[in-house]
Short mmCIF file of C-alpha atoms in Angstrom, two decimals:
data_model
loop_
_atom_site.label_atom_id
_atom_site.label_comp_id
_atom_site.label_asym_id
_atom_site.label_seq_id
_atom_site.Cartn_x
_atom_site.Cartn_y
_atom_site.Cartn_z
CA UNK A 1 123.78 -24.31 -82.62
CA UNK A 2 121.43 -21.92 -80.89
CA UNK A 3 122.06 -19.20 -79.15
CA UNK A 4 120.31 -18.32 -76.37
CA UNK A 5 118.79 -16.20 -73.93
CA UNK A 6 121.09 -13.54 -73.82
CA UNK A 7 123.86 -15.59 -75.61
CA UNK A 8 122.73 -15.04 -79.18
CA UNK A 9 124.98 -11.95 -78.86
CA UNK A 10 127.86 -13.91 -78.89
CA UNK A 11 126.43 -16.69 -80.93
CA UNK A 12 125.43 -14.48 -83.75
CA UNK A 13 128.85 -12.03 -83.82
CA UNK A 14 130.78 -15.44 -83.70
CA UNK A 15 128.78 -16.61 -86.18
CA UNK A 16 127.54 -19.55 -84.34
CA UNK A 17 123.91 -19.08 -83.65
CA UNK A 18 123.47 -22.42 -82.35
CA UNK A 19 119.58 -22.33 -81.85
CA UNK A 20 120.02 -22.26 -85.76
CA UNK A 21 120.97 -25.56 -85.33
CA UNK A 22 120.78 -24.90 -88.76
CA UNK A 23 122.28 -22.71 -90.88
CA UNK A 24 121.53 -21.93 -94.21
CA UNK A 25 122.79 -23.58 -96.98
CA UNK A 26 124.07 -22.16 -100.49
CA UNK A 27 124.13 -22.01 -103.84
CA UNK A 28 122.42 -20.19 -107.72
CA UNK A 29 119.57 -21.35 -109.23
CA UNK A 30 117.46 -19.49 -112.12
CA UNK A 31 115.24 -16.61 -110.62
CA UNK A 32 111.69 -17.46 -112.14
CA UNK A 33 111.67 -20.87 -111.24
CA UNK A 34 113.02 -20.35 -107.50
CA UNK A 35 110.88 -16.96 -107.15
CA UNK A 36 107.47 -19.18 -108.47
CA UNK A 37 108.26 -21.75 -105.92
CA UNK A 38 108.11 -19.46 -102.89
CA UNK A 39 105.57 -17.18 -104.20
CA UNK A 40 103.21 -19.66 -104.80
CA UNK A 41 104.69 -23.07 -102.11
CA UNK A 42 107.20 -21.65 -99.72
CA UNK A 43 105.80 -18.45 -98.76
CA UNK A 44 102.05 -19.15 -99.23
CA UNK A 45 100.17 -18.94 -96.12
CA UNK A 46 99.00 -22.53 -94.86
CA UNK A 47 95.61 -21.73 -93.76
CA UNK A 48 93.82 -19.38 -91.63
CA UNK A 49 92.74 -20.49 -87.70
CA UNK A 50 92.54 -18.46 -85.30
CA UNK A 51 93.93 -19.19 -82.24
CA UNK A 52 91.60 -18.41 -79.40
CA UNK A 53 93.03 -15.32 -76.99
CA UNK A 54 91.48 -12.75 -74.48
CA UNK A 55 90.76 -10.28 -76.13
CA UNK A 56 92.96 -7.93 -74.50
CA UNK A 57 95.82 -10.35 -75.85
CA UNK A 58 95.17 -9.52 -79.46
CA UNK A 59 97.87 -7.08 -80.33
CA UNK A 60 98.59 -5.67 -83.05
CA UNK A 61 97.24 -2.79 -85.97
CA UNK A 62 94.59 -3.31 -88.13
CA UNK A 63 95.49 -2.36 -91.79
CA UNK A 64 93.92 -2.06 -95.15
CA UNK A 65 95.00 -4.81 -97.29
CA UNK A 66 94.63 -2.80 -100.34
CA UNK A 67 97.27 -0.59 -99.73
CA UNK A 68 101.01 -1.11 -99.29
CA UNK A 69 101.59 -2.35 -95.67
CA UNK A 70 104.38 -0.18 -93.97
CA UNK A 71 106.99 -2.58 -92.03
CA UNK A 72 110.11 -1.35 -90.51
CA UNK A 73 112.94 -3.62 -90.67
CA UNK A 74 115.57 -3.01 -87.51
CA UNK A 75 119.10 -4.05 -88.95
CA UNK A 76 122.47 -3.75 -86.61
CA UNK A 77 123.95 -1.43 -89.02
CA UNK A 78 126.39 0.83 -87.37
CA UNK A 79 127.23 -0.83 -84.60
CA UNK A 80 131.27 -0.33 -85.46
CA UNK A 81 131.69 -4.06 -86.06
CA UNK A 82 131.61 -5.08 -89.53
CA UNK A 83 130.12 -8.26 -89.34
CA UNK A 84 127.43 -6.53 -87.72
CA UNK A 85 126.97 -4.59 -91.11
CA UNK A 86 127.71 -7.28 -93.20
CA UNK A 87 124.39 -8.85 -91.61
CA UNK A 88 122.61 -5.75 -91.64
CA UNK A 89 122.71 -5.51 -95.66
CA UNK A 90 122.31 -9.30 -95.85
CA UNK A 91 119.47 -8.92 -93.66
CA UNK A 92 117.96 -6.18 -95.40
CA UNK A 93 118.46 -8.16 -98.95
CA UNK A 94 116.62 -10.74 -97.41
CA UNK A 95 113.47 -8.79 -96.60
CA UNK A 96 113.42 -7.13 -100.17
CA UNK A 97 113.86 -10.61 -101.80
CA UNK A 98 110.70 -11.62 -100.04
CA UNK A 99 108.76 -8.39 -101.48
CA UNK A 100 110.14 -9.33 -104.61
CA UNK A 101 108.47 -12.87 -104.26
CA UNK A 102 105.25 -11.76 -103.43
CA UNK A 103 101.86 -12.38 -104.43
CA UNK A 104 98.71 -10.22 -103.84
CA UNK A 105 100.16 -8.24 -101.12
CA UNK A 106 102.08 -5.04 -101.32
CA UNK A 107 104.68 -3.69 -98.40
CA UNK A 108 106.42 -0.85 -98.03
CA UNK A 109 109.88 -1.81 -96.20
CA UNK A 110 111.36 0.74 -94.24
CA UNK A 111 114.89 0.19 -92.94
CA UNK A 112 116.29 1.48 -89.48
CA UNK A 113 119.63 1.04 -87.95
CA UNK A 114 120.17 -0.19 -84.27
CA UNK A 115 123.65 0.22 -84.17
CA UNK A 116 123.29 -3.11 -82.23
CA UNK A 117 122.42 -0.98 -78.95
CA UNK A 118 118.72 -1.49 -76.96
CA UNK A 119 118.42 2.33 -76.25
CA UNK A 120 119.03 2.88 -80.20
CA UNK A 121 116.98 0.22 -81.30
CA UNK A 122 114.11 1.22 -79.07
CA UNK A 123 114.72 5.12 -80.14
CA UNK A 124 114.20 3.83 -83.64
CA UNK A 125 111.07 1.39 -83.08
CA UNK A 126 109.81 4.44 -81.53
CA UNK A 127 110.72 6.73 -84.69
CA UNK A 128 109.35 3.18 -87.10
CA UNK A 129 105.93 3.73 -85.39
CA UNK A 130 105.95 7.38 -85.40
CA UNK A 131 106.75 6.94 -88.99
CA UNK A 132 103.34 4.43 -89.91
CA UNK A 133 104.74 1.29 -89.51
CA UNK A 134 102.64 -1.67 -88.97
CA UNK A 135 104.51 -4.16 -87.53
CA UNK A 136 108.33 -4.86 -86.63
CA UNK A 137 111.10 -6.92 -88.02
CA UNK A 138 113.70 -7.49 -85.55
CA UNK A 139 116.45 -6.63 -84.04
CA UNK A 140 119.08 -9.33 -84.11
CA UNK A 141 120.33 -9.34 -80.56
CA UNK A 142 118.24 -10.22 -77.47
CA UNK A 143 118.68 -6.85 -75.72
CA UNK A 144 118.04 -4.82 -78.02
CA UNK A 145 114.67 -6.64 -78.84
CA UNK A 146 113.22 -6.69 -75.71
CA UNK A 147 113.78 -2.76 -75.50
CA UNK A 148 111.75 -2.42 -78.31
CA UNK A 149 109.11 -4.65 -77.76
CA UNK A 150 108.99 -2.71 -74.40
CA UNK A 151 109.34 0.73 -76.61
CA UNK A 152 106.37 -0.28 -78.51
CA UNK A 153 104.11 -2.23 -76.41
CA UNK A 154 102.23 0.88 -75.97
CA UNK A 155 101.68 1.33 -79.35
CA UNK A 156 99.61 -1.89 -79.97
CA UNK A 157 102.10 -2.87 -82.44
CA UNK A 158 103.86 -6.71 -82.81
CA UNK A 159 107.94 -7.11 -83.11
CA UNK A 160 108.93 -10.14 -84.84
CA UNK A 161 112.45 -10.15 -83.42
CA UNK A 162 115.31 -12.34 -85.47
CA UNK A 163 116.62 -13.19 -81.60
CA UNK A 164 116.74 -16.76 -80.60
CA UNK A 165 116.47 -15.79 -76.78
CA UNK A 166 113.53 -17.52 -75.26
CA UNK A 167 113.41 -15.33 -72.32
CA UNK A 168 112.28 -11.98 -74.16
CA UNK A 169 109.33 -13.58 -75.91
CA UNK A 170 105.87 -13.09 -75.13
CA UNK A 171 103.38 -9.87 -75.29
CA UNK A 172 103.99 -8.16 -78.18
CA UNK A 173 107.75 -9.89 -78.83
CA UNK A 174 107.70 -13.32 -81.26
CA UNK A 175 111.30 -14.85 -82.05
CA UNK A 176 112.15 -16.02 -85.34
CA UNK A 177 115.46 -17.59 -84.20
CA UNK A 178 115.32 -21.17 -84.20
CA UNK A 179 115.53 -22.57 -79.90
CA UNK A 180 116.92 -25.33 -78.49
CA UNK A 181 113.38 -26.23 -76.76
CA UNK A 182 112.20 -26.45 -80.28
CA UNK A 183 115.15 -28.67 -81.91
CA UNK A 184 115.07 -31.04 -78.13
CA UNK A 185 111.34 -31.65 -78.38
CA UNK A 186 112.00 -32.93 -81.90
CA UNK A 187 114.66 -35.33 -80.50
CA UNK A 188 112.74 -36.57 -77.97
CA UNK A 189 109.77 -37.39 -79.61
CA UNK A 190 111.65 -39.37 -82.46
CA UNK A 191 113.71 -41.17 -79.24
CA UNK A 192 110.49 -41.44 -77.31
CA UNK A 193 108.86 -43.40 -80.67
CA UNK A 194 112.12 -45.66 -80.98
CA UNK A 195 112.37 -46.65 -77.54
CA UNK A 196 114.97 -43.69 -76.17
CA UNK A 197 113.21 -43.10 -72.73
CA UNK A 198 115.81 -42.24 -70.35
CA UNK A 199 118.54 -39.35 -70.71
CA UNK A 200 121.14 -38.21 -69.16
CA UNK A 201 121.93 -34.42 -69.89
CA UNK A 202 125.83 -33.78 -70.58
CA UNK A 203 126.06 -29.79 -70.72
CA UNK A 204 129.18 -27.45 -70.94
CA UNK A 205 129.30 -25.11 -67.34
CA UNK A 206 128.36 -21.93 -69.66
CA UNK A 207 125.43 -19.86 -70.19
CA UNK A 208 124.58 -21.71 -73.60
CA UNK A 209 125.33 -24.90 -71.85
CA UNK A 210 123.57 -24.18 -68.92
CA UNK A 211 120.18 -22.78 -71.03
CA UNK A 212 120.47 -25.74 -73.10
CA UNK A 213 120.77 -28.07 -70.25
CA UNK A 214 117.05 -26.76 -69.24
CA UNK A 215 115.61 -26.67 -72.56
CA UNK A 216 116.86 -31.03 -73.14
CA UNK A 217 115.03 -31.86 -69.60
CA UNK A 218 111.82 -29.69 -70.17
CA UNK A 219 111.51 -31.31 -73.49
CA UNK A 220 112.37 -34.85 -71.86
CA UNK A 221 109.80 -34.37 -69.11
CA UNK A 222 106.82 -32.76 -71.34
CA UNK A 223 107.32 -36.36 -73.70
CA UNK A 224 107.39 -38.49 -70.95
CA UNK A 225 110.85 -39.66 -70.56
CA UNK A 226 113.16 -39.79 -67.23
CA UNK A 227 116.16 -37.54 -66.80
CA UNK A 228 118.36 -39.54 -64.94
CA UNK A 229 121.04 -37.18 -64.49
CA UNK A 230 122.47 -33.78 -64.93
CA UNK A 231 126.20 -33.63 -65.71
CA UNK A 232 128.37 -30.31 -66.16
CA UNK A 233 131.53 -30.17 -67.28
CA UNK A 234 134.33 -27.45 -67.61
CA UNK A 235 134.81 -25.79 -70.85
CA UNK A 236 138.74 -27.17 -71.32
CA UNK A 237 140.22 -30.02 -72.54
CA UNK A 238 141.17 -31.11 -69.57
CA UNK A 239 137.96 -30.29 -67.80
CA UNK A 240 136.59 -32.81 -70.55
CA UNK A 241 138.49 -35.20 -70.07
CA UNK A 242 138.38 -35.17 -66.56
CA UNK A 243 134.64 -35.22 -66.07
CA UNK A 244 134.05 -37.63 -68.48
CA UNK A 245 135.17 -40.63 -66.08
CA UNK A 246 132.38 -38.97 -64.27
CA UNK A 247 129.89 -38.88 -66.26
CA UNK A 248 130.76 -42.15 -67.75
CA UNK A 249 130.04 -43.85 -64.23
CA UNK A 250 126.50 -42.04 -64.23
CA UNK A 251 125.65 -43.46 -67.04
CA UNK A 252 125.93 -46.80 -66.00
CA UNK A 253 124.38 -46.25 -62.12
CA UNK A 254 121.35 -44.66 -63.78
CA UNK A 255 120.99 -47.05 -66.91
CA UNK A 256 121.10 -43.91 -69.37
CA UNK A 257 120.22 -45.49 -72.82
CA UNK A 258 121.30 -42.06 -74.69
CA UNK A 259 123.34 -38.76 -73.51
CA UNK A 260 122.04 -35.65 -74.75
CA UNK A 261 124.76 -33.15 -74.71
CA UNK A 262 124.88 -29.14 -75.83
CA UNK A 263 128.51 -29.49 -76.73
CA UNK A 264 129.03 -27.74 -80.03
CA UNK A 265 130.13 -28.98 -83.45
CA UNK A 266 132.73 -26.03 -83.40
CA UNK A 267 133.70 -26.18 -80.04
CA UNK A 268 133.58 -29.01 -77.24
CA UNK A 269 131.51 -31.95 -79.42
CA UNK A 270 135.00 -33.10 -80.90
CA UNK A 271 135.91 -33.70 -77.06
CA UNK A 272 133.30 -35.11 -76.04
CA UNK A 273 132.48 -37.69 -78.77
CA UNK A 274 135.89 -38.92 -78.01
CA UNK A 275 136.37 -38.54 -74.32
CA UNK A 276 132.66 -40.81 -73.90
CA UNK A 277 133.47 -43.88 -75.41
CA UNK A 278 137.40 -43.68 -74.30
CA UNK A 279 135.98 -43.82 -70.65
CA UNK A 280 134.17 -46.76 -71.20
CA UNK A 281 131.22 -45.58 -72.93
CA UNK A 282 129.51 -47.61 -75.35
CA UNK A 283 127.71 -46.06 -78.16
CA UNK A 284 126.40 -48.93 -79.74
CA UNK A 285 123.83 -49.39 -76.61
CA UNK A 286 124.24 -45.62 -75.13
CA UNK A 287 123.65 -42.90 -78.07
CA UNK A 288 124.97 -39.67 -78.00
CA UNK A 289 122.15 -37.17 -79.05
CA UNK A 290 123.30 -33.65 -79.87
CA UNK A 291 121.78 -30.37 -79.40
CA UNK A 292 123.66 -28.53 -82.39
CA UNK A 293 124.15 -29.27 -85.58
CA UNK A 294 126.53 -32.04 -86.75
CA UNK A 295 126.22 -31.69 -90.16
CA UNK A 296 128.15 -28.25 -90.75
CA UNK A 297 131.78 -29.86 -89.46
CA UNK A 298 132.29 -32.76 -91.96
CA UNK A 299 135.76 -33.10 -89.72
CA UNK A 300 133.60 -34.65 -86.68
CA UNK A 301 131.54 -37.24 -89.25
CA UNK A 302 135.08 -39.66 -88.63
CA UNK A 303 134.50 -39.60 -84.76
CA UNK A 304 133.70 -43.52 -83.56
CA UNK A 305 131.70 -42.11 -80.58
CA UNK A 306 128.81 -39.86 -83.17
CA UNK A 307 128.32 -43.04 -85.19
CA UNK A 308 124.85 -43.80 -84.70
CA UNK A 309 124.13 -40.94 -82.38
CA UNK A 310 120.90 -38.36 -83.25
CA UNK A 311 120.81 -34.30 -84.29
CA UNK A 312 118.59 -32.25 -85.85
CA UNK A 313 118.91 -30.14 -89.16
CA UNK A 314 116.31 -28.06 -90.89
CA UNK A 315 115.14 -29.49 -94.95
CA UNK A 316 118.72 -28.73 -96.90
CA UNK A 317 116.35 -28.71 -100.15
CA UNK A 318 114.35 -25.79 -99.18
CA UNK A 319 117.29 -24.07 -97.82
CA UNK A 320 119.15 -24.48 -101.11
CA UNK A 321 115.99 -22.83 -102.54
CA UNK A 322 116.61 -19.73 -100.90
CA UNK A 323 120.55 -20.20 -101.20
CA UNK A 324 120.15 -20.11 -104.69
CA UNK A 325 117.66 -17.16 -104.95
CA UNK A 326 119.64 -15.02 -102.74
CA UNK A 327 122.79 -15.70 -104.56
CA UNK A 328 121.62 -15.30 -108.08
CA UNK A 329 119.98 -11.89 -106.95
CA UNK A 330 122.72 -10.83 -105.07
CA UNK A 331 126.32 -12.52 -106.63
CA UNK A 332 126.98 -13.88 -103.09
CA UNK A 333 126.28 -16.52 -100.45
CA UNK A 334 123.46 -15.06 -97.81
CA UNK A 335 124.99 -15.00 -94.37
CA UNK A 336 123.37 -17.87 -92.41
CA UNK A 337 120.83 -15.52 -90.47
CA UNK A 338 119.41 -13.65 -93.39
CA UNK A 339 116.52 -16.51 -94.18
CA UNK A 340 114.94 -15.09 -90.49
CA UNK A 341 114.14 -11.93 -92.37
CA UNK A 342 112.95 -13.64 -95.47
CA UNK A 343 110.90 -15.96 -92.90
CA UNK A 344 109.41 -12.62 -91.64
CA UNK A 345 108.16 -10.52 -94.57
CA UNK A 346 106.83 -13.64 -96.19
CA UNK A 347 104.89 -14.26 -92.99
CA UNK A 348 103.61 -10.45 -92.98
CA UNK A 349 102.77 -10.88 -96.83
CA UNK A 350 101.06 -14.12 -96.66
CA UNK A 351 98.82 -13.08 -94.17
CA UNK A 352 97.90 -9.69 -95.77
CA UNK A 353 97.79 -11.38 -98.96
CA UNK A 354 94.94 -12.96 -97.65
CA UNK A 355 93.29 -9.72 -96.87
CA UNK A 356 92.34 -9.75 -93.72
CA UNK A 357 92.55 -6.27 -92.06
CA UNK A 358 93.28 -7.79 -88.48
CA UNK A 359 96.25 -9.40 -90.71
CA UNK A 360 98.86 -8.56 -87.87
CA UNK A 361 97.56 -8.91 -84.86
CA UNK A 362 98.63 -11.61 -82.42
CA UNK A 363 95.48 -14.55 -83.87
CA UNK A 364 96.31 -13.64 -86.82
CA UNK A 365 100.42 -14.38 -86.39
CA UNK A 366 99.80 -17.38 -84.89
CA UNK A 367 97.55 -19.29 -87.01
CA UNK A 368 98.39 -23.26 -86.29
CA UNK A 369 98.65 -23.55 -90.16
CA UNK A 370 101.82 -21.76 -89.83
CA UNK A 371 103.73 -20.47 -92.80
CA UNK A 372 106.50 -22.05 -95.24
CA UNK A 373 110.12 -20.27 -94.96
CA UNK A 374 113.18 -20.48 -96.22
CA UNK A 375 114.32 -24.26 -94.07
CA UNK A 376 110.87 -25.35 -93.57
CA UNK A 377 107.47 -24.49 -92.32
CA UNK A 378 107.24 -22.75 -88.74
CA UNK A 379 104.53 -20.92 -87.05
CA UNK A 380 104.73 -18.88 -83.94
CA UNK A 381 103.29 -19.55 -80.64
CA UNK A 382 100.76 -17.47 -78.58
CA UNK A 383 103.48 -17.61 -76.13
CA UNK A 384 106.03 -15.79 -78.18
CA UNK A 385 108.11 -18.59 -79.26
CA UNK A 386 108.44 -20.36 -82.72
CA UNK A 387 108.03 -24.17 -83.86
CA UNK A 388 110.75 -25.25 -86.87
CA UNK A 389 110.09 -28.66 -88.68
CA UNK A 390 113.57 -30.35 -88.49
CA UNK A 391 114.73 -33.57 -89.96
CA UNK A 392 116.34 -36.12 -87.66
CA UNK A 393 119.56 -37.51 -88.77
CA UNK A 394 122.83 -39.79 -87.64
CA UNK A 395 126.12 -40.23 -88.67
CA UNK A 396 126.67 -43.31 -90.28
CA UNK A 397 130.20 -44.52 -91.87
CA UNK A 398 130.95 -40.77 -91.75
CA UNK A 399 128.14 -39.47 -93.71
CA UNK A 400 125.14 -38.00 -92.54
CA UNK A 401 122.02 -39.94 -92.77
CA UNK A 402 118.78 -38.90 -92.63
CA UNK A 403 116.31 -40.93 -90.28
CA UNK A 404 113.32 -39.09 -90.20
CA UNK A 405 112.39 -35.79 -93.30
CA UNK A 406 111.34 -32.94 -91.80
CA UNK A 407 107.59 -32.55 -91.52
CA UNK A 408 106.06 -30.81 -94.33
CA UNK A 409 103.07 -29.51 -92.41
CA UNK A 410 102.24 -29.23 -88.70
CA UNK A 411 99.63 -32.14 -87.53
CA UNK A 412 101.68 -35.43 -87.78
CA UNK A 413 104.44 -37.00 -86.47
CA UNK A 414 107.77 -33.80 -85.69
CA UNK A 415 105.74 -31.44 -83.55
#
């Protein structure tokens, strides 16, 4: 489910962006109704606070709220790869579907392609600025982000990259992308209130697994909690299988009550939920929590070893909201990525909407309030980063359950 610091190249072109531990769900619904909900619920801003910076941390250009608001969208068009394309235009629909929605704010979206290439993407932040824009939606990939954020840091203008990548955030760079800090400190802290205190980390020897790995025993640590171990394994089904014994006798030397493990629903969870408990593993006193999604396989909901065991998915309602909008707009499902530039432009237009001429600037973007989106509320952090509400759920008798809704507002128990 999220993909990475550096990997959400691969996640994304794979279409696996496992930091979107949640994808977007889909479906058609009748315009008016949808578009009232998010012009006046979803997309409406939650409140203004400013979030105290130095002064010199403020970025971002000061505009006049009663004229159309120039934002340049950077898309991956042209990059030779098709599905690159395909979630260029799905991208771009997106962001005019949010226009489209709004209420008392105007923006004028200007497209650029990126070919999926940092020096192009930076040439065309570059040309974006030159051009009047405001503020910056995207790129995708990680690279190419943090070339234009460095492009335009000069230029006292804010990118809202759709990256997941928590390693090019901060300055002048948010991430839209949904993190794996962001869906572990949700796990945690619903563990931490039911007991769950001390975790063992199970993470595939890759660079997702490896990034993940970090994000589960920050998140662990910052709530309080022990890790009492760190186990890798190989990326094979043997490797699995063979390190599972391992692991396995870990978790009963350290007295693990739950293993949190990357290992995704498409690739090595299958594996793992059945090489666990056919080591010795017992899940009825030793829960597996999970990283990524579960929900999007129904395949792995039969598994004996993910019975009981805890993810995280984003509010399926409000998703099918957006589902439905795109779709009856459009005639098609919206690629899983495309709420991130939905998220975006209704961010930019709530806050102008509000008409505040220092509408983009860093205190502004990060107002605690947060915004609604297309799977939730979220705000972003001074620090670059974003904060999702996710629901907490478990597979029980092969369906998923939902333990705890995802938050509604930031303030109370989820964040």
């Amino acid at each position: 489910m999220m993909a990475e610091n550096g990997v959400d190249t691969v996640m994304a072109r794979r279409l696996i962006y496992e930091g979107i531990p949640h994808m977007f769900a889909r479906y058609i619904s009748a315009r008016k109704a949808v578009a009232q909900f998010f012009a006046f619920t979803a997309l409406v801003w939650l409140a203004a606070c400013d979030v105290t910076l130095a002064p010199e941390a403020n970025v971002g250009q000061s505009i006049d709220t009663s004229d159309p608001v120039p934002v340049a969208l950077l898309v991956p068009r042209g990059s030779g790869t098709g599905s690159d394309d395909f979630l260029a235009q799905n991208l771009e629909n997106a962001a005019r579907l949010a226009i489209a929605d709004l209420e008392g704010a105007k923006i004028e979206l200007r497209v650029y392609s990126t070919a999926g290439d940092p020096a192009t993407a930076a040439s065309a932040a570059a040309t974006a600025v030159n051009d009047g824009a405001k503020i910056i939606l995207g790129p995708l990939y990680s690279e190419a982000a943090n070339a234009v954020g460095v492009a335009v840091a000069g230029r006292n203008v804010n990118v809202l990259s759709f990256s997941n990548t928590t390693s090019i955030a901060g300055g002048n760079v948010f991430i839209l992308g949904s993190t794996f800090e962001n869906t572990a400190n949700r796990l945690v802290q619903y563990g931490t209130r039911n007991g769950i205190n001390r975790y063992l980390v199970a993470y595939g020897d890759n660079p997702s697994g490896q990034v993940g790995s970090q994000a589960i025993a920050t998140a662990v640590q910052n709530n309080g909690g022990q890790v009492v171990g760190m186990e890798s394994y190989p990326l094979s089904q043997q490797g699995i299988f063979t390190s599972t014994r391992r692991i396995v006798g870990s978790v009963r030397s350290s007295g693990a009550q739950a293993v949190f493990t990357t290992a995704g629903a498409a690739a090595d969870l299958p594996l793992i939920a059945t090489a666990l408990p056919d080591a010795g593993m017992n899940t009825d006193t030793t829960k597996i929590v999970g990283l990524t999604r579960w929900d999007t396989v129904p395949q792995l909901h039969a598994l004996p070893g993910i019975q009981g065991g805890l993810f995280a998915m984003p509010d399926q309602s409000t998703a099918a909201l957006f589902a439905n909008r795109y779709a009856a707009t459009y005639g098609e499902q919206p690629h899983p990525l495309a709420g991130l530039a939905y998220d975006g432009v209704a961010a930019i237009g709530a806050l102008v909407a509000a008409g505040n001429s220092e509408a983009l600037t860093k205190s502004a973007l990060t107002s605690p309030q947060g915004f609604r989106g297309t799977s939730g509320v979220f705000r972003l952090l001074p620090n670059g980063l974003n904060q999702r509400a996710l629901a907490v759920a478990t597979i029980n008798e092969n369906q998923v359950v939902i333990l705890e809704q995802a938050p509604r507002s930031f303030g109370g128990a989820g964040f």
